[in-house]
PDB file of C-alpha atoms (C1' of nucleotides) in Angstrom:
ATOM      1  CA  MET A1042       4.010 -46.265  22.974  1.00 92.00           C
ATOM      2  CA  ASN A1043       0.410 -47.339  23.588  1.00 97.00           C
ATOM      3  CA  HIS A1044      -1.406 -50.457  22.471  1.00 98.00           C
ATOM      4  CA  TYR A1045      -5.042 -50.815  21.447  1.00 98.00           C
ATOM      5  CA  LEU A1046      -7.607 -53.167  20.030  1.00 98.00           C
ATOM      6  CA  PHE A1047      -9.851 -51.878  17.221  1.00 98.00           C
ATOM      7  CA  LYS A1048     -13.034 -53.736  16.397  1.00 97.00           C
ATOM      8  CA  SER A1049     -14.432 -53.898  12.908  1.00 97.00           C
ATOM      9  CA  GLU A1050     -17.113 -55.990  11.301  1.00 96.00           C
ATOM     10  CA  PRO A1051     -15.298 -57.720   8.432  1.00 95.00           C
ATOM     11  CA  SER A1052     -18.398 -57.456   6.242  1.00 93.00           C
ATOM     12  CA  ASP A1053     -18.017 -53.706   6.682  1.00 94.00           C
ATOM     13  CA  TYR A1054     -14.233 -53.286   6.748  1.00 96.00           C
ATOM     14  CA  SER A1055     -11.824 -56.199   7.122  1.00 97.00           C
ATOM     15  CA  ILE A1056      -8.090 -56.639   7.593  1.00 97.00           C
ATOM     16  CA  ASP A1057      -7.956 -57.533   3.879  1.00 97.00           C
ATOM     17  CA  ASP A1058      -9.547 -54.202   3.032  1.00 97.00           C
ATOM     18  CA  LEU A1059      -6.914 -52.445   5.121  1.00 98.00           C
ATOM     19  CA  LYS A1060      -4.165 -54.490   3.474  1.00 98.00           C
ATOM     20  CA  LYS A1061      -5.443 -53.395   0.068  1.00 98.00           C
ATOM     21  CA  ASP A1062      -5.855 -49.753   1.110  1.00 98.00           C
ATOM     22  CA  LYS A1063      -2.607 -49.737   3.151  1.00 98.00           C
ATOM     23  CA  GLN A1064      -4.044 -46.882   5.202  1.00 98.00           C
ATOM     24  CA  ALA A1065      -7.540 -45.821   6.206  1.00 97.00           C
ATOM     25  CA  MET A1066      -9.414 -43.101   8.039  1.00 97.00           C
ATOM     26  CA  TRP A1067     -11.074 -44.728  11.070  1.00 97.00           C
ATOM     27  CA  ASP A1068     -14.309 -42.807  10.647  1.00 96.00           C
ATOM     28  CA  GLY A1069     -17.740 -43.266  12.156  1.00 94.00           C
ATOM     29  CA  ILE A1070     -16.764 -43.711  15.793  1.00 95.00           C
ATOM     30  CA  ARG A1071     -19.665 -42.216  17.780  1.00 95.00           C
ATOM     31  CA  ASN A1072     -18.822 -43.283  21.279  1.00 95.00           C
ATOM     32  CA  TYR A1073     -17.229 -40.803  23.664  1.00 94.00           C
ATOM     33  CA  GLN A1074     -14.879 -43.231  25.375  1.00 94.00           C
ATOM     34  CA  ALA A1075     -13.571 -44.515  22.056  1.00 96.00           C
ATOM     35  CA  ARG A1076     -13.212 -40.947  20.802  1.00 96.00           C
ATOM     36  CA  ASN A1077     -11.315 -39.936  23.902  1.00 95.00           C
ATOM     37  CA  PHE A1078      -8.746 -42.663  23.323  1.00 96.00           C
ATOM     38  CA  MET A1079      -8.155 -41.408  19.800  1.00 97.00           C
ATOM     39  CA  ARG A1080      -8.253 -37.721  20.678  1.00 95.00           C
ATOM     40  CA  ASP A1081      -6.242 -37.776  23.882  1.00 95.00           C
ATOM     41  CA  ASP A1082      -3.936 -40.773  23.919  1.00 95.00           C
ATOM     42  CA  MET A1083      -3.031 -41.918  20.429  1.00 97.00           C
ATOM     43  CA  ARG A1084       0.242 -41.070  18.795  1.00 96.00           C
ATOM     44  CA  VAL A1085       1.690 -42.016  15.431  1.00 98.00           C
ATOM     45  CA  GLY A1086       3.184 -45.498  15.719  1.00 97.00           C
ATOM     46  CA  ASP A1087       0.946 -46.789  18.487  1.00 98.00           C
ATOM     47  CA  GLN A1088       0.191 -50.449  17.858  1.00 98.00           C
ATOM     48  CA  ILE A1089      -3.228 -51.936  17.157  1.00 98.00           C
ATOM     49  CA  LEU A1090      -4.773 -55.398  17.285  1.00 98.00           C
ATOM     50  CA  PHE A1091      -7.318 -55.634  14.457  1.00 98.00           C
ATOM     51  CA  TYR A1092     -10.368 -57.530  15.657  1.00 98.00           C
ATOM     52  CA  HIS A1093     -13.168 -58.960  13.532  1.00 97.00           C
ATOM     53  CA  SER A1094     -16.482 -58.685  15.391  1.00 96.00           C
ATOM     54  CA  ASN A1095     -19.859 -60.045  14.275  1.00 94.00           C
ATOM     55  CA  HIS A1096     -18.110 -62.903  12.544  1.00 93.00           C
ATOM     56  CA  LYS A1097     -18.072 -66.642  13.199  1.00 92.00           C
ATOM     57  CA  PRO A1098     -15.950 -67.027  15.153  1.00 95.00           C
ATOM     58  CA  PRO A1099     -15.014 -63.522  16.305  1.00 97.00           C
ATOM     59  CA  HIS A1100     -11.214 -63.223  16.206  1.00 97.00           C
ATOM     60  CA  ILE A1101      -8.075 -61.123  16.147  1.00 98.00           C
ATOM     61  CA  ALA A1102      -7.167 -60.929  12.474  1.00 97.00           C
ATOM     62  CA  GLY A1103      -3.921 -58.988  12.370  1.00 98.00           C
ATOM     63  CA  LEU A1104      -1.929 -55.934  13.341  1.00 98.00           C
ATOM     64  CA  ALA A1105      -2.147 -52.283  12.411  1.00 98.00           C
ATOM     65  CA  LYS A1106      -0.732 -49.016  13.677  1.00 98.00           C
ATOM     66  CA  VAL A1107      -1.769 -45.434  14.248  1.00 98.00           C
ATOM     67  CA  ALA A1108      -0.714 -43.433  11.198  1.00 98.00           C
ATOM     68  CA  SER A1109      -1.796 -39.852  11.934  1.00 97.00           C
ATOM     69  CA  GLU A1110      -2.366 -37.364  14.675  1.00 97.00           C
ATOM     70  CA  PRO A1111      -6.019 -37.021  15.737  1.00 96.00           C
ATOM     71  CA  TYR A1112      -8.183 -34.793  13.524  1.00 96.00           C
ATOM     72  CA  PRO A1113     -11.922 -34.111  13.105  1.00 96.00           C
ATOM     73  CA  ASP A1114     -13.931 -36.911  11.494  1.00 96.00           C
ATOM     74  CA  PRO A1115     -15.143 -35.325   8.218  1.00 95.00           C
ATOM     75  CA  THR A1116     -18.220 -37.575   8.054  1.00 94.00           C
ATOM     76  CA  GLN A1117     -19.799 -35.698  10.979  1.00 94.00           C
ATOM     77  CA  PHE A1118     -20.257 -32.653   8.696  1.00 92.00           C
ATOM     78  CA  ASP A1119     -21.547 -34.613   5.705  1.00 91.00           C
ATOM     79  CA  LYS A1120     -25.335 -34.475   5.494  1.00 88.00           C
ATOM     80  CA  ASN A1121     -25.323 -37.475   3.193  1.00 88.00           C
ATOM     81  CA  SER A1122     -23.311 -39.621   5.565  1.00 89.00           C
ATOM     82  CA  LYS A1123     -24.921 -41.994   8.007  1.00 88.00           C
ATOM     83  CA  TYR A1124     -22.419 -40.615  10.498  1.00 91.00           C
ATOM     84  CA  TYR A1125     -23.680 -37.023  10.073  1.00 91.00           C
ATOM     85  CA  ASP A1126     -24.041 -35.220  13.393  1.00 90.00           C
ATOM     86  CA  PRO A1127     -26.128 -32.018  13.200  1.00 87.00           C
ATOM     87  CA  LYS A1128     -24.924 -30.956  16.632  1.00 87.00           C
ATOM     88  CA  SER A1129     -21.299 -30.830  15.555  1.00 89.00           C
ATOM     89  CA  THR A1130     -19.682 -27.817  13.891  1.00 88.00           C
ATOM     90  CA  PRO A1131     -16.298 -27.368  12.174  1.00 89.00           C
ATOM     91  CA  GLU A1132     -15.471 -24.711  14.792  1.00 88.00           C
ATOM     92  CA  ASN A1133     -16.208 -27.121  17.599  1.00 88.00           C
ATOM     93  CA  PRO A1134     -16.054 -30.670  16.234  1.00 92.00           C
ATOM     94  CA  ARG A1135     -17.454 -33.372  18.436  1.00 93.00           C
ATOM     95  CA  TRP A1136     -15.825 -36.416  16.817  1.00 95.00           C
ATOM     96  CA  MET A1137     -12.113 -36.997  16.269  1.00 95.00           C
ATOM     97  CA  LEU A1138     -10.357 -39.837  14.521  1.00 96.00           C
ATOM     98  CA  VAL A1139      -6.938 -41.135  13.508  1.00 97.00           C
ATOM     99  CA  ASP A1140      -5.680 -42.831  10.377  1.00 98.00           C
ATOM    100  CA  VAL A1141      -4.780 -46.497  10.668  1.00 98.00           C
ATOM    101  CA  ALA A1142      -2.105 -48.279   8.617  1.00 98.00           C
ATOM    102  CA  PHE A1143      -1.843 -51.969   7.782  1.00 98.00           C
ATOM    103  CA  VAL A1144       0.993 -53.864   9.465  1.00 98.00           C
ATOM    104  CA  LYS A1145       0.293 -57.546   8.895  1.00 97.00           C
ATOM    105  CA  LYS A1146      -2.282 -60.294   8.767  1.00 97.00           C
ATOM    106  CA  ALA A1147      -2.268 -62.997  11.378  1.00 97.00           C
ATOM    107  CA  LYS A1148      -0.656 -66.203  10.089  1.00 97.00           C
ATOM    108  CA  ARG A1149      -2.943 -67.849  12.571  1.00 97.00           C
ATOM    109  CA  ILE A1150      -6.038 -66.023  13.815  1.00 96.00           C
ATOM    110  CA  LEU A1151      -6.744 -65.908  17.531  1.00 97.00           C
ATOM    111  CA  THR A1152     -10.404 -66.495  18.334  1.00 97.00           C
ATOM    112  CA  LEU A1153     -12.300 -64.831  21.141  1.00 97.00           C
ATOM    113  CA  ALA A1154     -12.804 -68.267  22.712  1.00 96.00           C
ATOM    114  CA  GLU A1155      -9.029 -68.768  22.759  1.00 97.00           C
ATOM    115  CA  VAL A1156      -8.500 -65.341  24.280  1.00 97.00           C
ATOM    116  CA  LYS A1157     -10.989 -66.149  27.032  1.00 96.00           C
ATOM    117  CA  ALA A1158      -9.445 -69.579  27.690  1.00 96.00           C
ATOM    118  CA  ASP A1159      -5.845 -68.352  27.987  1.00 96.00           C
ATOM    119  CA  PRO A1160      -4.809 -67.651  31.601  1.00 96.00           C
ATOM    120  CA  ILE A1161      -2.008 -65.382  30.374  1.00 96.00           C
ATOM    121  CA  LEU A1162      -4.637 -63.069  28.892  1.00 96.00           C
ATOM    122  CA  GLU A1163      -6.641 -62.848  32.082  1.00 94.00           C
ATOM    123  CA  GLY A1164      -8.027 -59.344  32.604  1.00 94.00           C
ATOM    124  CA  ILE A1165      -7.985 -58.315  28.949  1.00 96.00           C
ATOM    125  CA  LYS A1166     -10.945 -56.025  28.253  1.00 96.00           C
ATOM    126  CA  LEU A1167     -12.000 -57.935  25.169  1.00 97.00           C
ATOM    127  CA  ALA A1168     -12.889 -60.967  27.283  1.00 95.00           C
ATOM    128  CA  GLN A1169     -14.935 -59.058  29.829  1.00 93.00           C
ATOM    129  CA  LYS A1170     -18.667 -59.569  29.828  1.00 89.00           C
ATOM    130  CA  GLY A1171     -20.653 -56.872  28.113  1.00 87.00           C
ATOM    131  CA  GLN A1172     -17.592 -55.173  26.693  1.00 90.00           C
ATOM    132  CA  ARG A1173     -18.878 -53.328  23.650  1.00 92.00           C
ATOM    133  CA  LEU A1174     -16.305 -50.587  23.322  1.00 95.00           C
ATOM    134  CA  SER A1175     -15.002 -50.585  19.755  1.00 96.00           C
ATOM    135  CA  ILE A1176     -11.612 -49.148  20.713  1.00 97.00           C
ATOM    136  CA  GLN A1177      -9.971 -50.521  23.827  1.00 96.00           C
ATOM    137  CA  PRO A1178      -6.548 -50.146  25.403  1.00 96.00           C
ATOM    138  CA  VAL A1179      -4.461 -53.327  25.608  1.00 97.00           C
ATOM    139  CA  SER A1180      -1.517 -53.803  27.959  1.00 97.00           C
ATOM    140  CA  GLU A1181       1.940 -54.055  26.421  1.00 97.00           C
ATOM    141  CA  ALA A1182       2.404 -57.527  27.894  1.00 97.00           C
ATOM    142  CA  HIS A1183      -0.871 -58.767  26.424  1.00 97.00           C
ATOM    143  CA  PHE A1184      -0.140 -57.151  23.081  1.00 98.00           C
ATOM    144  CA  GLU A1185       3.302 -58.724  22.788  1.00 97.00           C
ATOM    145  CA  TYR A1186       2.011 -62.118  23.838  1.00 98.00           C
ATOM    146  CA  ILE A1187      -0.782 -62.020  21.248  1.00 98.00           C
ATOM    147  CA  GLU A1188       1.757 -60.925  18.653  1.00 97.00           C
ATOM    148  CA  THR A1189       3.728 -64.146  19.266  1.00 97.00           C
ATOM    149  CA  LEU A1190       0.554 -66.254  19.060  1.00 97.00           C
ATOM    150  CA  ILE A1191      -0.660 -64.942  15.720  1.00 96.00           C
ATOM    151  CA  GLY A1192       2.766 -65.041  14.075  1.00 87.00           C
TER     152      GLY A1192
ATOM    153  C1'  DG B 762     -32.791 -63.978  15.562  1.00 70.24           C
ATOM    154  C1'  DC B 763     -32.418 -63.424  20.530  1.00 70.24           C
ATOM    155  C1'  DC B 764     -31.211 -60.787  24.175  1.00 70.24           C
ATOM    156  C1'  DA B 765     -27.942 -58.893  27.809  1.00 70.24           C
ATOM    157  C1'  DA B 766     -25.283 -55.056  28.543  1.00 70.24           C
ATOM    158  C1'  DC B 767     -24.646 -50.580  27.888  1.00 70.24           C
ATOM    159  C1'  DG B 768     -24.962 -45.668  26.144  1.00 70.24           C
ATOM    160  C1'  DT B 769     -27.879 -41.816  24.950  1.00 70.24           C
ATOM    161  C1'  DT B 770     -31.955 -38.997  24.927  1.00 70.24           C
ATOM    162  C1'  DG B 771     -35.377 -36.228  26.702  1.00 70.24           C
ATOM    163  C1'  DG B 772     -39.447 -35.414  29.770  1.00 70.24           C
ATOM    164  C1'  DC B 773     -40.199 -34.086  34.203  1.00 70.24           C
TER     165       DC B 773
ATOM    166  C1'  DG C 821     -30.294 -34.349  37.854  1.00 70.24           C
ATOM    167  C1'  DC C 822     -33.157 -38.553  37.729  1.00 70.24           C
ATOM    168  C1'  DC C 823     -34.591 -42.270  35.213  1.00 70.24           C
ATOM    169  C1'  DA C 824     -37.626 -44.589  31.768  1.00 70.24           C
ATOM    170  C1'  DA C 825     -37.547 -45.435  27.111  1.00 70.24           C
ATOM    171  C1'  DC C 826     -35.134 -46.377  23.337  1.00 70.24           C
ATOM    172  C1'  DG C 827     -31.248 -47.670  20.256  1.00 70.24           C
ATOM    173  C1'  DT C 828     -26.985 -50.224  19.462  1.00 70.24           C
ATOM    174  C1'  DT C 829     -23.461 -53.714  19.965  1.00 70.24           C
ATOM    175  C1'  DG C 830     -22.073 -58.104  19.368  1.00 70.24           C
ATOM    176  C1'  DG C 831     -21.680 -62.891  21.264  1.00 70.24           C
ATOM    177  C1'  DC C 832     -24.239 -66.840  21.126  1.00 70.24           C
TER     178       DC C 832
END
DNA sequence: GCCAACGTTGGC
DNA sequence: GCCAACGTTGGC
């Protein structure tokens, strides 16, 4: 069982959207490191912290889980999509994704400032300077601790 | 809106 | 294969 943090801009796709949809295709990831996590490491049932970026304040908004095996991101083949990638082919797809399912909303959100201030969360990638990766691994200890904080 | 940090692209 | 230029992310 692995643990991750997924970033999303709530104006684009929020935890409430996921709650409404119950499950969603995590499309549009165009970063190789983030893709590699989905393609190589994720299994159904892996747990996810759902993070709201570009929001005041940025915060962890709830929990989700991996709900599918990895498969090719269909938007890479769609000429009308902003995620279209002309260099990718169905025979040799460049971008893979997983489905994500809603688990629960935080009873109490955990802000980035709180994450950074908590000595127990020392070393978490989210708090590291210049950390832009939209999918990051989280240690089991950190995940479980955050789970208790957000209720 | 600014800008630091980073990733990608493409000329050489 | 180097690296300058450019684009993006995302906190502040």
